XYZ file of C-alpha atoms in Angstrom:
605
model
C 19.812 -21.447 1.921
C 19.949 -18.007 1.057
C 16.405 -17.527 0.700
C 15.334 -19.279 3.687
C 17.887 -17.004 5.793
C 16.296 -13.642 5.003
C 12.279 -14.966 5.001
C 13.491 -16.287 8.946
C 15.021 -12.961 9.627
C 12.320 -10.864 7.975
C 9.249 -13.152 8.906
C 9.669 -13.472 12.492
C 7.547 -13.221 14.878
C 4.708 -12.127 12.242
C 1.412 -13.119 12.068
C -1.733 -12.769 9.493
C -3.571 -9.545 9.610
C -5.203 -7.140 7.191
C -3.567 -4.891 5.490
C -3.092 -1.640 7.448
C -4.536 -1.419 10.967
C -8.091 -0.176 11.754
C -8.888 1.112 15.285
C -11.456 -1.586 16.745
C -12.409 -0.045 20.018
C -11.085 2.382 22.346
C -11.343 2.492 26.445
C -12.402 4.880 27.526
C -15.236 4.800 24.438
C -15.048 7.763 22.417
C -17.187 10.272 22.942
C -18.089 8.725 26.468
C -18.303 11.001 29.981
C -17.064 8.777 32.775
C -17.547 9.288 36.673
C -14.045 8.426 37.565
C -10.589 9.308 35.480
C -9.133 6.034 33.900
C -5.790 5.056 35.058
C -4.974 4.620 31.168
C -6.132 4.892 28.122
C -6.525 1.618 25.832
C -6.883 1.011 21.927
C -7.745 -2.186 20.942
C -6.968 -2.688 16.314
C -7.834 -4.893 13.429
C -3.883 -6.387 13.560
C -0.772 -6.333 14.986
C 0.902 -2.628 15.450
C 3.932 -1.662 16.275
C 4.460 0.939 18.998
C 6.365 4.430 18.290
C 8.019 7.037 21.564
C 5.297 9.246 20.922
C 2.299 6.993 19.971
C 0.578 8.819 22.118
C -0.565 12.491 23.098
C -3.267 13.095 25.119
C -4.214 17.131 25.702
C -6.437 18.265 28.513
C -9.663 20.521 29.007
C -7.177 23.669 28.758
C -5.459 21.752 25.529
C -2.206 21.518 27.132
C -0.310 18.553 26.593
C -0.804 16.079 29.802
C 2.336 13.986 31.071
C 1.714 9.899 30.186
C 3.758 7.093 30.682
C 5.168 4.830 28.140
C 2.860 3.115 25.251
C 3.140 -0.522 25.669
C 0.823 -3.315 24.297
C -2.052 -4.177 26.877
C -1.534 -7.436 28.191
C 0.930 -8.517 25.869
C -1.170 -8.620 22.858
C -0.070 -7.184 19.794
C -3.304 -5.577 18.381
C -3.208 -3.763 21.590
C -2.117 0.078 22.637
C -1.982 1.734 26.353
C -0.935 4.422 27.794
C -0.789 5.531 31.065
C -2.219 8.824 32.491
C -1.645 10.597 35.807
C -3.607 9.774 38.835
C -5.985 13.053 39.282
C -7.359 14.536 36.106
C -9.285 17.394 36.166
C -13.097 17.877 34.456
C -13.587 18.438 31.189
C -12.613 17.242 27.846
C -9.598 14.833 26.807
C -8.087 14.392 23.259
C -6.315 11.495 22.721
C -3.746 11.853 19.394
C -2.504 7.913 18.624
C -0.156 7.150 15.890
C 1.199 3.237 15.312
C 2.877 1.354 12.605
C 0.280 -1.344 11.075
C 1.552 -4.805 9.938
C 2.847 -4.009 6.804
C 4.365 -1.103 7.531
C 2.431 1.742 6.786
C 1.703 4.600 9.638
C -1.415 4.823 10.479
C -2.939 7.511 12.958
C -6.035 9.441 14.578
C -7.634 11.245 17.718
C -10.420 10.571 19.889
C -11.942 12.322 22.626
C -13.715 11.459 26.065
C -14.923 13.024 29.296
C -13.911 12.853 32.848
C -17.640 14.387 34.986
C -18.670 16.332 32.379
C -17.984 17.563 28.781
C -16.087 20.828 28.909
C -17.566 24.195 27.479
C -15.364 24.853 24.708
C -15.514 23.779 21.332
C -12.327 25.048 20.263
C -10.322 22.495 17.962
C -7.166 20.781 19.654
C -3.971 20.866 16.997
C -2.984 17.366 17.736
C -0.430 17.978 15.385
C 0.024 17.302 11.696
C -0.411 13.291 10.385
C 2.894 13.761 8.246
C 5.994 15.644 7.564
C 4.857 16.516 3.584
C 8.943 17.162 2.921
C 9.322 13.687 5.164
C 6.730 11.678 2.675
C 8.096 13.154 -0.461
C 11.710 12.107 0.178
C 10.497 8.703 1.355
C 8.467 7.887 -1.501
C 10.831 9.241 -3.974
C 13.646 6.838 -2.607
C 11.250 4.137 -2.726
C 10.468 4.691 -6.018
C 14.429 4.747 -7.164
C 14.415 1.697 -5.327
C 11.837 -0.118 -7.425
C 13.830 1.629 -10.493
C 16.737 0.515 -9.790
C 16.125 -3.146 -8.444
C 14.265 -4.031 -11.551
C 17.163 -2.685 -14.065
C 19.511 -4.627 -11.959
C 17.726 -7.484 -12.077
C 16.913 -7.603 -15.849
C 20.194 -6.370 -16.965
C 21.812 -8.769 -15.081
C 19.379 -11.560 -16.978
C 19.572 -10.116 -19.531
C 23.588 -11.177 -19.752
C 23.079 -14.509 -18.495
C 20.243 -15.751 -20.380
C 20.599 -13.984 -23.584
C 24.191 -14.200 -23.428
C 25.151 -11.539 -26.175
C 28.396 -11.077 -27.492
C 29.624 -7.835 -26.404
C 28.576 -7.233 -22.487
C 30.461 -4.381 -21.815
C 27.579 -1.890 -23.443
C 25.819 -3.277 -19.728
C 28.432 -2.661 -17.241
C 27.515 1.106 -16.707
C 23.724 0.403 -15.842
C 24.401 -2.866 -13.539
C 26.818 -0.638 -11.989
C 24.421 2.876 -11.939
C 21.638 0.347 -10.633
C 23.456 -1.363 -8.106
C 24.331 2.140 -6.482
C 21.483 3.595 -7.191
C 19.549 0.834 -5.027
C 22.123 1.029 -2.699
C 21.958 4.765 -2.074
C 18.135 4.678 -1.995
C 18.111 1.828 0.792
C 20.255 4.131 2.597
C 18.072 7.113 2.765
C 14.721 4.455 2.921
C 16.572 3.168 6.217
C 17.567 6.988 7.532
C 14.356 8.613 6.844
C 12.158 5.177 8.461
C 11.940 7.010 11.737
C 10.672 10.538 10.713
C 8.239 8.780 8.309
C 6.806 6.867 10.692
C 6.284 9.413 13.657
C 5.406 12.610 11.177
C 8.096 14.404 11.510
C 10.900 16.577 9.600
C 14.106 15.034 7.633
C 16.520 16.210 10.945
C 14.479 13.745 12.959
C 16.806 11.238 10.842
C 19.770 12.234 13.229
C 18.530 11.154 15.970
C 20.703 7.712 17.455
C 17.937 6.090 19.281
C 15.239 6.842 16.744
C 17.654 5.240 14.100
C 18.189 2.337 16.716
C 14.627 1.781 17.177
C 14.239 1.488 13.465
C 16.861 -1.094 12.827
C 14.984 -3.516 15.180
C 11.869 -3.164 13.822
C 10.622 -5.458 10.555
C 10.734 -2.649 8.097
C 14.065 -1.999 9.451
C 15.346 -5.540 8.838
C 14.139 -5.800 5.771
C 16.190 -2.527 4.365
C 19.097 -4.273 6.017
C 18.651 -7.601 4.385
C 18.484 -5.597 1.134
C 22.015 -4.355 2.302
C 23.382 -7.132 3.082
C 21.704 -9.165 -0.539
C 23.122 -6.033 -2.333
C 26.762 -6.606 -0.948
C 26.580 -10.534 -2.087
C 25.292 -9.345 -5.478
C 28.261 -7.176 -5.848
C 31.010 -10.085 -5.025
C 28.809 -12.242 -7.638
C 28.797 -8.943 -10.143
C 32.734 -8.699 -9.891
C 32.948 -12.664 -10.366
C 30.951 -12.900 -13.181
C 32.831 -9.746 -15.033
C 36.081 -11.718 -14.606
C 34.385 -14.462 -16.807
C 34.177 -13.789 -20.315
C 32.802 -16.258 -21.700
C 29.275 -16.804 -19.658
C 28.379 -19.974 -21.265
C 31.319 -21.661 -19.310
C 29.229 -20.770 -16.086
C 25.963 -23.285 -15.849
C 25.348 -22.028 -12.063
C 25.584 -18.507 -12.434
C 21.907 -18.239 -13.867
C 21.153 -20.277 -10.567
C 23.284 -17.863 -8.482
C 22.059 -14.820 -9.848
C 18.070 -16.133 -9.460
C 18.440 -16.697 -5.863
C 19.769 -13.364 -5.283
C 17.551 -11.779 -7.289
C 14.253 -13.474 -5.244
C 16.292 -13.005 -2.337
C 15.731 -8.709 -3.168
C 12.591 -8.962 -4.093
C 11.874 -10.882 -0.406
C 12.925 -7.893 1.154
C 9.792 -5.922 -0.500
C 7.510 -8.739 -0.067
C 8.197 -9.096 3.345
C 7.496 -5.039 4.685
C 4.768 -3.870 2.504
C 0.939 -5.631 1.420
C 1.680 -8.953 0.860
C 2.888 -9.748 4.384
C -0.511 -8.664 5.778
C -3.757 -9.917 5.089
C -5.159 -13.044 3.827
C -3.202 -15.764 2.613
C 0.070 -14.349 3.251
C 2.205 -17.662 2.115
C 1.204 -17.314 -0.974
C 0.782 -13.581 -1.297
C 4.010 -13.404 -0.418
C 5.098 -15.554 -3.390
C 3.014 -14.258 -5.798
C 4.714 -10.811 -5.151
C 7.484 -12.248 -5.318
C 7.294 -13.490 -8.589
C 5.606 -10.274 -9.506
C 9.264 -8.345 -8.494
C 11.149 -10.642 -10.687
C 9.350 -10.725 -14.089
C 8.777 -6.975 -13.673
C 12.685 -7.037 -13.633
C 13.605 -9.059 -15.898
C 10.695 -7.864 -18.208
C 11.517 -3.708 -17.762
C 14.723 -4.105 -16.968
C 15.842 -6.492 -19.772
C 14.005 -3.671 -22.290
C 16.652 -0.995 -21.369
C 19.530 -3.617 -21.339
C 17.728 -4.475 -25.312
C 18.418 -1.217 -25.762
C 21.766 -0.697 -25.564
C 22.623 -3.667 -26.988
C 20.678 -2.689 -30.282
C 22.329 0.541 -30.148
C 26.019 -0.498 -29.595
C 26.289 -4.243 -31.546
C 27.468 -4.770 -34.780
C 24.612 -6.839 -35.667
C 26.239 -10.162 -35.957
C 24.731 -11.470 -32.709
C 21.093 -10.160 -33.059
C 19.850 -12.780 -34.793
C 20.494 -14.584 -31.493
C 19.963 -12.522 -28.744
C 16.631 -10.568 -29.906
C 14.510 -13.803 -29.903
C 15.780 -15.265 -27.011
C 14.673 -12.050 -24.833
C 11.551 -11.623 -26.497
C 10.561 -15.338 -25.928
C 12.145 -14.417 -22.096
C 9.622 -11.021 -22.051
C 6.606 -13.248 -23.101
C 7.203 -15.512 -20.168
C 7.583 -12.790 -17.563
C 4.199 -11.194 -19.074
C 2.452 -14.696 -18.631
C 3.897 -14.267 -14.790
C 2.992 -10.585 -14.313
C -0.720 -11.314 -16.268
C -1.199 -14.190 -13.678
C 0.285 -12.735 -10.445
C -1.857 -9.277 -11.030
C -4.449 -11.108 -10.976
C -4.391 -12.731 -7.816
C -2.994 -9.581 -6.083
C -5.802 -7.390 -7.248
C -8.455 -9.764 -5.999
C -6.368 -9.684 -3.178
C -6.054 -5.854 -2.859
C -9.459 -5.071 -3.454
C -12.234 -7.449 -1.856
C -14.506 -6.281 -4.507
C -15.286 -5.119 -8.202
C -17.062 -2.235 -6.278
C -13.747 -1.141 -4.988
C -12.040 -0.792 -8.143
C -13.868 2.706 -8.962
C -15.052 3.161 -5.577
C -11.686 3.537 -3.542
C -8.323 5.184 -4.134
C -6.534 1.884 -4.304
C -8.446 0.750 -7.457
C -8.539 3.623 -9.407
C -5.123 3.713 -9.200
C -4.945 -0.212 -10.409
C -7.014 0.992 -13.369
C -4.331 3.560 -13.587
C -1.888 0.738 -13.857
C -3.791 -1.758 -15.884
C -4.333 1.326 -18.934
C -0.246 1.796 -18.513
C 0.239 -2.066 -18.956
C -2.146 -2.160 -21.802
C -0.075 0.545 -23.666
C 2.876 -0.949 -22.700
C 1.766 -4.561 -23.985
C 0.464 -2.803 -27.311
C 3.715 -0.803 -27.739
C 5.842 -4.207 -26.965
C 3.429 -5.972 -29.857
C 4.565 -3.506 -32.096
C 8.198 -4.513 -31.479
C 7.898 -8.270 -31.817
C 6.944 -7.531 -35.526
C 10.542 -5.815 -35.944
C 11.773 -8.538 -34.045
C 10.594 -11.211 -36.180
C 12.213 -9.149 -39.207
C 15.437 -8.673 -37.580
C 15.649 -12.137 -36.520
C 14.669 -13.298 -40.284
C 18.077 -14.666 -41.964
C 18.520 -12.005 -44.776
C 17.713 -14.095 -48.623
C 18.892 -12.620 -51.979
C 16.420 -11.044 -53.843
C 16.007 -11.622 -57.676
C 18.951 -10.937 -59.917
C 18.060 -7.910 -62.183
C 18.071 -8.747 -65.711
C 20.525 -5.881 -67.653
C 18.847 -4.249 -70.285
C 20.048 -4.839 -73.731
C 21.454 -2.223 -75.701
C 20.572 -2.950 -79.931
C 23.668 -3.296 -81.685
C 24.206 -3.155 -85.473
C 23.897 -5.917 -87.658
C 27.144 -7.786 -87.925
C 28.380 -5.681 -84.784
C 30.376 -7.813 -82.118
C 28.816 -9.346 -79.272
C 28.976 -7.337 -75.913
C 31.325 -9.004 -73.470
C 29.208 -10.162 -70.429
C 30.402 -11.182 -66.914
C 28.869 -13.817 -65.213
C 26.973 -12.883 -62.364
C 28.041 -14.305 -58.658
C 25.191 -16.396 -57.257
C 23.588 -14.767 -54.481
C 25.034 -11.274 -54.719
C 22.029 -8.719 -55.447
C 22.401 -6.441 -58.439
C 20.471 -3.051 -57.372
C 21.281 0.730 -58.158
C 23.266 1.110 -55.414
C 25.448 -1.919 -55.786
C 25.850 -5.397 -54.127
C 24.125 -6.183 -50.880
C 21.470 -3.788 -50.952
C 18.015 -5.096 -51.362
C 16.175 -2.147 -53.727
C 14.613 -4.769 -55.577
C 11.207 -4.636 -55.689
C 10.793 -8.358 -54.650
C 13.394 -7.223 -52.110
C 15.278 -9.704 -49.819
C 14.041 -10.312 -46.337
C 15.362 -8.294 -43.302
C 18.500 -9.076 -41.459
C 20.366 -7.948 -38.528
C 22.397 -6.201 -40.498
C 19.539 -4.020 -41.774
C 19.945 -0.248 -40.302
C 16.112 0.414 -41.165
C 14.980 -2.545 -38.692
C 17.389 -1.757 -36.041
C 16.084 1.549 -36.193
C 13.316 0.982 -35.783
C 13.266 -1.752 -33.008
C 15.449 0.656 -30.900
C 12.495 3.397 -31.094
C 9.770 1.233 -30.060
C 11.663 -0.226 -27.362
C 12.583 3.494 -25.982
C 8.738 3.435 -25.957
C 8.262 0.698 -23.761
C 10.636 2.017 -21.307
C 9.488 5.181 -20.893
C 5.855 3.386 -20.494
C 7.474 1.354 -17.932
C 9.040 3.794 -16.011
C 5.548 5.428 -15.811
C 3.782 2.540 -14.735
C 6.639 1.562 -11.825
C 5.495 5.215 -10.727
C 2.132 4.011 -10.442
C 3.126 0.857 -8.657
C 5.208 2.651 -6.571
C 1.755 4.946 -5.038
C -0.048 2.082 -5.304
C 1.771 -0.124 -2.792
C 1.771 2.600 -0.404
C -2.193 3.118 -0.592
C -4.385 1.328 1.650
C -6.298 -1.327 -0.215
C -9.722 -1.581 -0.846
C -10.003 -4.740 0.884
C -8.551 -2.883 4.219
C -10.571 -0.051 3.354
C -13.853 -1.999 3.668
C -12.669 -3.885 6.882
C -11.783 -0.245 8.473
C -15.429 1.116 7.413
C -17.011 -1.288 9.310
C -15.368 -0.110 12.265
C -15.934 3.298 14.010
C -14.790 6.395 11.701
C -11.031 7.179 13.786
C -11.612 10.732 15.487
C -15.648 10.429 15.334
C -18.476 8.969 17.101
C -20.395 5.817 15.429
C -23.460 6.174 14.182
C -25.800 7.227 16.646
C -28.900 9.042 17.964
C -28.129 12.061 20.632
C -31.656 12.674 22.919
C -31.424 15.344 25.311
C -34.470 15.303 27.933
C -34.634 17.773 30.747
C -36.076 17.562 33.467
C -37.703 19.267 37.402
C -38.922 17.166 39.915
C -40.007 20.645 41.558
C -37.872 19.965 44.361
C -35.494 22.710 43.902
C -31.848 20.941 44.345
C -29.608 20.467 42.645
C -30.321 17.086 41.252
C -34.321 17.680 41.066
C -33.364 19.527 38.144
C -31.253 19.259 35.391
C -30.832 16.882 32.130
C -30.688 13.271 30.740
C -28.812 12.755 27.941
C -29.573 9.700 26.230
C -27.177 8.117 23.476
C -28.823 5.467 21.121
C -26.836 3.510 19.253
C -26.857 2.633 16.503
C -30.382 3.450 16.116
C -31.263 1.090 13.684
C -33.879 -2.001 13.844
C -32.555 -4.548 16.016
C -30.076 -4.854 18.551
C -28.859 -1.595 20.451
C -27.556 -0.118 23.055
C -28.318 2.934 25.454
C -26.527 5.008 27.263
C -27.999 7.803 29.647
C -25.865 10.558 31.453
C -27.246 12.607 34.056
C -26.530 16.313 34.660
C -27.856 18.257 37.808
C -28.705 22.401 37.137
C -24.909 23.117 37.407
C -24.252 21.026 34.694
C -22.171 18.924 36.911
C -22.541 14.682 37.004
C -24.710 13.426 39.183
C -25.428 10.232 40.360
C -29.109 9.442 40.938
C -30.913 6.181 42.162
C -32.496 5.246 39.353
C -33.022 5.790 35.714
C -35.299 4.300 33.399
C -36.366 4.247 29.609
C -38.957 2.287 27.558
C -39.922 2.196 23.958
C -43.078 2.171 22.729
C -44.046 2.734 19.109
C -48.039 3.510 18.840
C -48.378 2.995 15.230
C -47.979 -0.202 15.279
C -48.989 -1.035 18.493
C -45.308 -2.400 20.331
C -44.207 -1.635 23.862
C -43.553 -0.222 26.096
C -39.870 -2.031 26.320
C -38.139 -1.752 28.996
C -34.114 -0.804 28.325
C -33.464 -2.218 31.731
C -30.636 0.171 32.387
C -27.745 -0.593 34.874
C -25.577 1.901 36.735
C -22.338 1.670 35.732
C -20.398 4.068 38.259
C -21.297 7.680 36.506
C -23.871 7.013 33.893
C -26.748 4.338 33.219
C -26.245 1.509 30.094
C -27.328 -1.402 28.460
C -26.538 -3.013 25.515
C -29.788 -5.542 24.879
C -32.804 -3.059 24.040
C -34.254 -5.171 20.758
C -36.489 -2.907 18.721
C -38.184 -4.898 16.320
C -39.840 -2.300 13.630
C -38.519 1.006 12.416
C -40.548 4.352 12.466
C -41.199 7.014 15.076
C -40.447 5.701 18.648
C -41.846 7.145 21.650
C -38.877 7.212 24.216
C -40.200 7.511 28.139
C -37.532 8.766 30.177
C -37.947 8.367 34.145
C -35.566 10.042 36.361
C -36.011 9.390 40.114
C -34.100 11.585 42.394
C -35.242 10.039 45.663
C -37.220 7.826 47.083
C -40.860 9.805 46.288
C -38.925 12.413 43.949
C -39.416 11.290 40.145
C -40.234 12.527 36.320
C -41.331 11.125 33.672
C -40.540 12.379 30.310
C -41.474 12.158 26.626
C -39.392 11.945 23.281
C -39.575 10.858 19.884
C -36.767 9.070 18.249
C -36.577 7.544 14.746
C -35.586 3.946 13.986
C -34.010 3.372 10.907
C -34.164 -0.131 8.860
């Protein structure tokens, strides 16, 4: 019940998407001079966004700041973004600056540009203002990562009490308690700092009421306040369970406890990469799982810890084995769910050295391997302290020779089982020594170092995991290349063909300037703007442009351009072989006024 109440509050009204949004189109197109100023402007992404008060800023030819409307979605769809602009806009050259929040969570931001009659003169770049707050991003990542610290000591402590049930508890109050604030506190400043992190701005942004308001309806905002709310029922079941003493009287408090603890670990698969993207049932799940057996695995090695270091030994025997056969089952979970999510995460074995997102798994992966090699090394003292301690060999007293006739040497009888080394009973200096116990200082000793190790090689690699989850993916990466690079034309060719009709006007003389894109064998599309000798628009009665490639012998092909209200298009010229194109450019100005001119362009495979 408890489960199913935070997925419906933290799952509705999502849908699948890839992880982290990439910009699919833009209207106007970028880089594109139109006749006419839009009445908005339009972005069109890979997923669902969410909207932000200033996902928008749009600066004009004399890069001031122009007045828009609100940003709503266009139509009602969710992968949608539009602005409004104000009805007369003046020549020249707009920037558009667009920032959104992408299905799982993660900002996401860029500029574009277009014309309204023709480009302006400057080339001076537009401060559309910085992508994030660096003090902002360091704050926010450095609570998340407390967050992840402290939810997975909380978690394995906590199973570490119920399921290896030692005798003395009380050595694991202090870090349930330090944990369960520490998360606490953390979600706090996660759910405070939301706002500026997602808009790019400074910490004081956090005061503002209907920022904070805006956050608490959105999904990452419910999610840090079903953490809240998980945290406050694992408090009441905390302060029951410490009234118990004797844990073995309570069969449903393992039950209890596991539903809260996947009930936490919801709230981190539900706002971050598993709730975009393919498969997101079972992604969702899987990191799930992931959460908990990193918990119960890490966390249950500090909560080792401090048992070894404060028990009298008497218990050991018990509890050591039980965890370490509990740490080999969350490894078999973490070994299996790691897998899935990499595949997941990266789309390809290319991406694991080729993007950011899998060097950093490597990163991870080499941590994990230490970590594994380091925990190895303590199931061998394990074994030993777990071994029931055996006598070794009674010694055999040397004889002293006595005088003939000389009375016998009173001997005692030796107690079965008590050892008979130097330094008295019960320690095992005999060379065929007894086996270790959990009484023996040596093992403990030794256990307790190596599993200091593995914590301090865990809280590395949580570091790791804690950049990683808020790097975009390789498999995102990869969907967002194949779209046009944010802030930059697609790959094109750029043709600029003058040309006089002799007549003198304004429009008898002047440029074409012809876009080809992509430029590459096949289909593509063309897109000629016409400037008179002011440089102004101009609108013309006809334009037209064939290919012919003499090499081989092909053309000429006609583009078959059609006015589109400023400029001339098409989207349907097929060129079949790659090399040196000729491109014929005919301009007519009137109805007996026309030029014909010539340019090469290359094709590319």
């Amino acid at each position: 019940m408890l489960l199913g109440t935070v997925l419906v509050l933290l799952l509705a009204g999502a849908t699948p998407a890839s992880a982290h949004a990439a910009l699919r189109s833009t209207d106007p197109d970028d880089g594109s001079v139109v006749r006419q100023a839009p009445r908005h402007v339009t972005l069109t992404f890979t997923e669902s966004i969410g909207l932000l008060d200033d996902s928008f800023r749009v600066f004009g030819p004399d890069q001031r700041r122009v007045h828009t409307g609100e940003a709503t979605h266009a139509d009602g769809r969710s992968d949608t973004a539009r602005v409004g602009l104000p009805g007369k806009l003046a020549q020249g050259t707009y920037t558009v600056a667009w920032r959104v929040v992408s299905a799982d969570s993660h900002p996401v931001s860029g500029a574009f540009s277009f014309s309204v009659g023709k480009r302006s003169a400057t080339t001076t770049q537009i401060d559309t203002g910085p992508a994030e707050d660096p003090l902002t991003r360091g704050l926010y990542d450095g609570a998340r990562y407390l967050a992840y610290l402290a939810a997975a000591l909380l978690v394995g402590t906590a199973a570490f009490a119920l399921l290896c049930r030692p005798a003395h508890t009380s050595p694991l109050r202090r870090p349930l308690l330090g944990a369960w604030w520490t998360l606490l506190g953390s979600t706090a400043v996660l759910l405070l700092l939301r706002a500026p992190y997602e808009t790019g701005t400074g910490p004081a942004a956090a005061l503002d009421a209907s920022a904070l308001g805006r956050t608490l309806t959105s999904r990452p905002g419910l999610a840090l306040l079903a953490r809240l709310a998980v945290l406050l029922l694992t408090a009441a079941f905390l302060i029951r369970l410490a009234k118990r003493r004797d844990l073995k009287e309570q069969p449903a408090a393992a039950a209890l406890g596991t539903a809260l603890a996947a009930a936490l670990a919801l709230t981190w698969a539900a706002a971050e990469h598993a709730s975009a993207g393919i498969q997101v049932p079972l992604a969702m799940t899987s990191s799930v799982l992931h959460l908990l057996a990193t918990g119960v695995w890490l966390g249950g090695l500090v909560a080792l810890l401090l048992t070894l270091r404060r028990s009298l030994g008497d218990d050991l025997v018990e509890v050591v084995p039980r965890f370490s056969r509990i740490a080999f089952a969350s490894v078999t979970v973490l070994a299996v769910t790691g897998v899935y999510q990499s595949w997941r995460g990266l789309g390809s074995l290319s991406a694991l050295t080729g993007t950011s997102y899998g060097r950093l798994l490597l990163a991870k992966l080499a941590g994990v391997a230490v970590l594994l090699l380091v925990a190895g090394y303590s199931r061998r003292w394990t074994a030993r302290l777990a071994a029931p301690a055996t006598a070794p060999r009674a010694a055999v007293p040397a004889r002293v020779p006595q005088p003939v006739g000389a009375a016998a040497e009173h001997e005692e009888p030796e107690k079965p089982g008590e050892p008979t080394g130097p330094d008295g009973p019960g320690t095992p200096d005999d060379p065929a020594g007894a086996a270790a116990g959990p009484g023996d200082p040596d093992v403990r000793r030794r256990l307790r170092r190596s599993v200091l190790v593995e914590v301090a090689v865990a809280a590395v690699v949580l570091l790791i995991t804690t950049v990683l989850t808020g790097t975009l993916p390789g498999r995102a990466q990869a969907e967002a290349a194949q779209q046009a690079p944010v802030g930059a034309l697609p790959p094109t060719t750029q043709v600029t063909v003058p040309f006089d009709t002799g007549t003198g006007s304004v429009t008898g003389r002047g440029t074409v300037q012809v876009t080809l894109d992509p430029a590459r064998v096949g289909e593509n599309g063309v897109q000629a703007v016409v400037y008179g000798s002011d440089t102004g628009l101009v609108a013309v009665p006809e334009v037209r442009i064939t290919f012919t490639l003499p090499s081989r012998k092909v053309g000429p092909i006609d583009a078959e351009l059609h006015d589109r209200g400023g400029y001339w298009s098409t989207n349907s010229v097929n060129l079949p072989l790659a090399g040196n194109w000729t491109m014929k450019t005919t301009v007519r100005v009137s109805d007996v006024d026309q030029v014909s001119v010539e340019r090469r362009v290359r094709i590319e495979p």
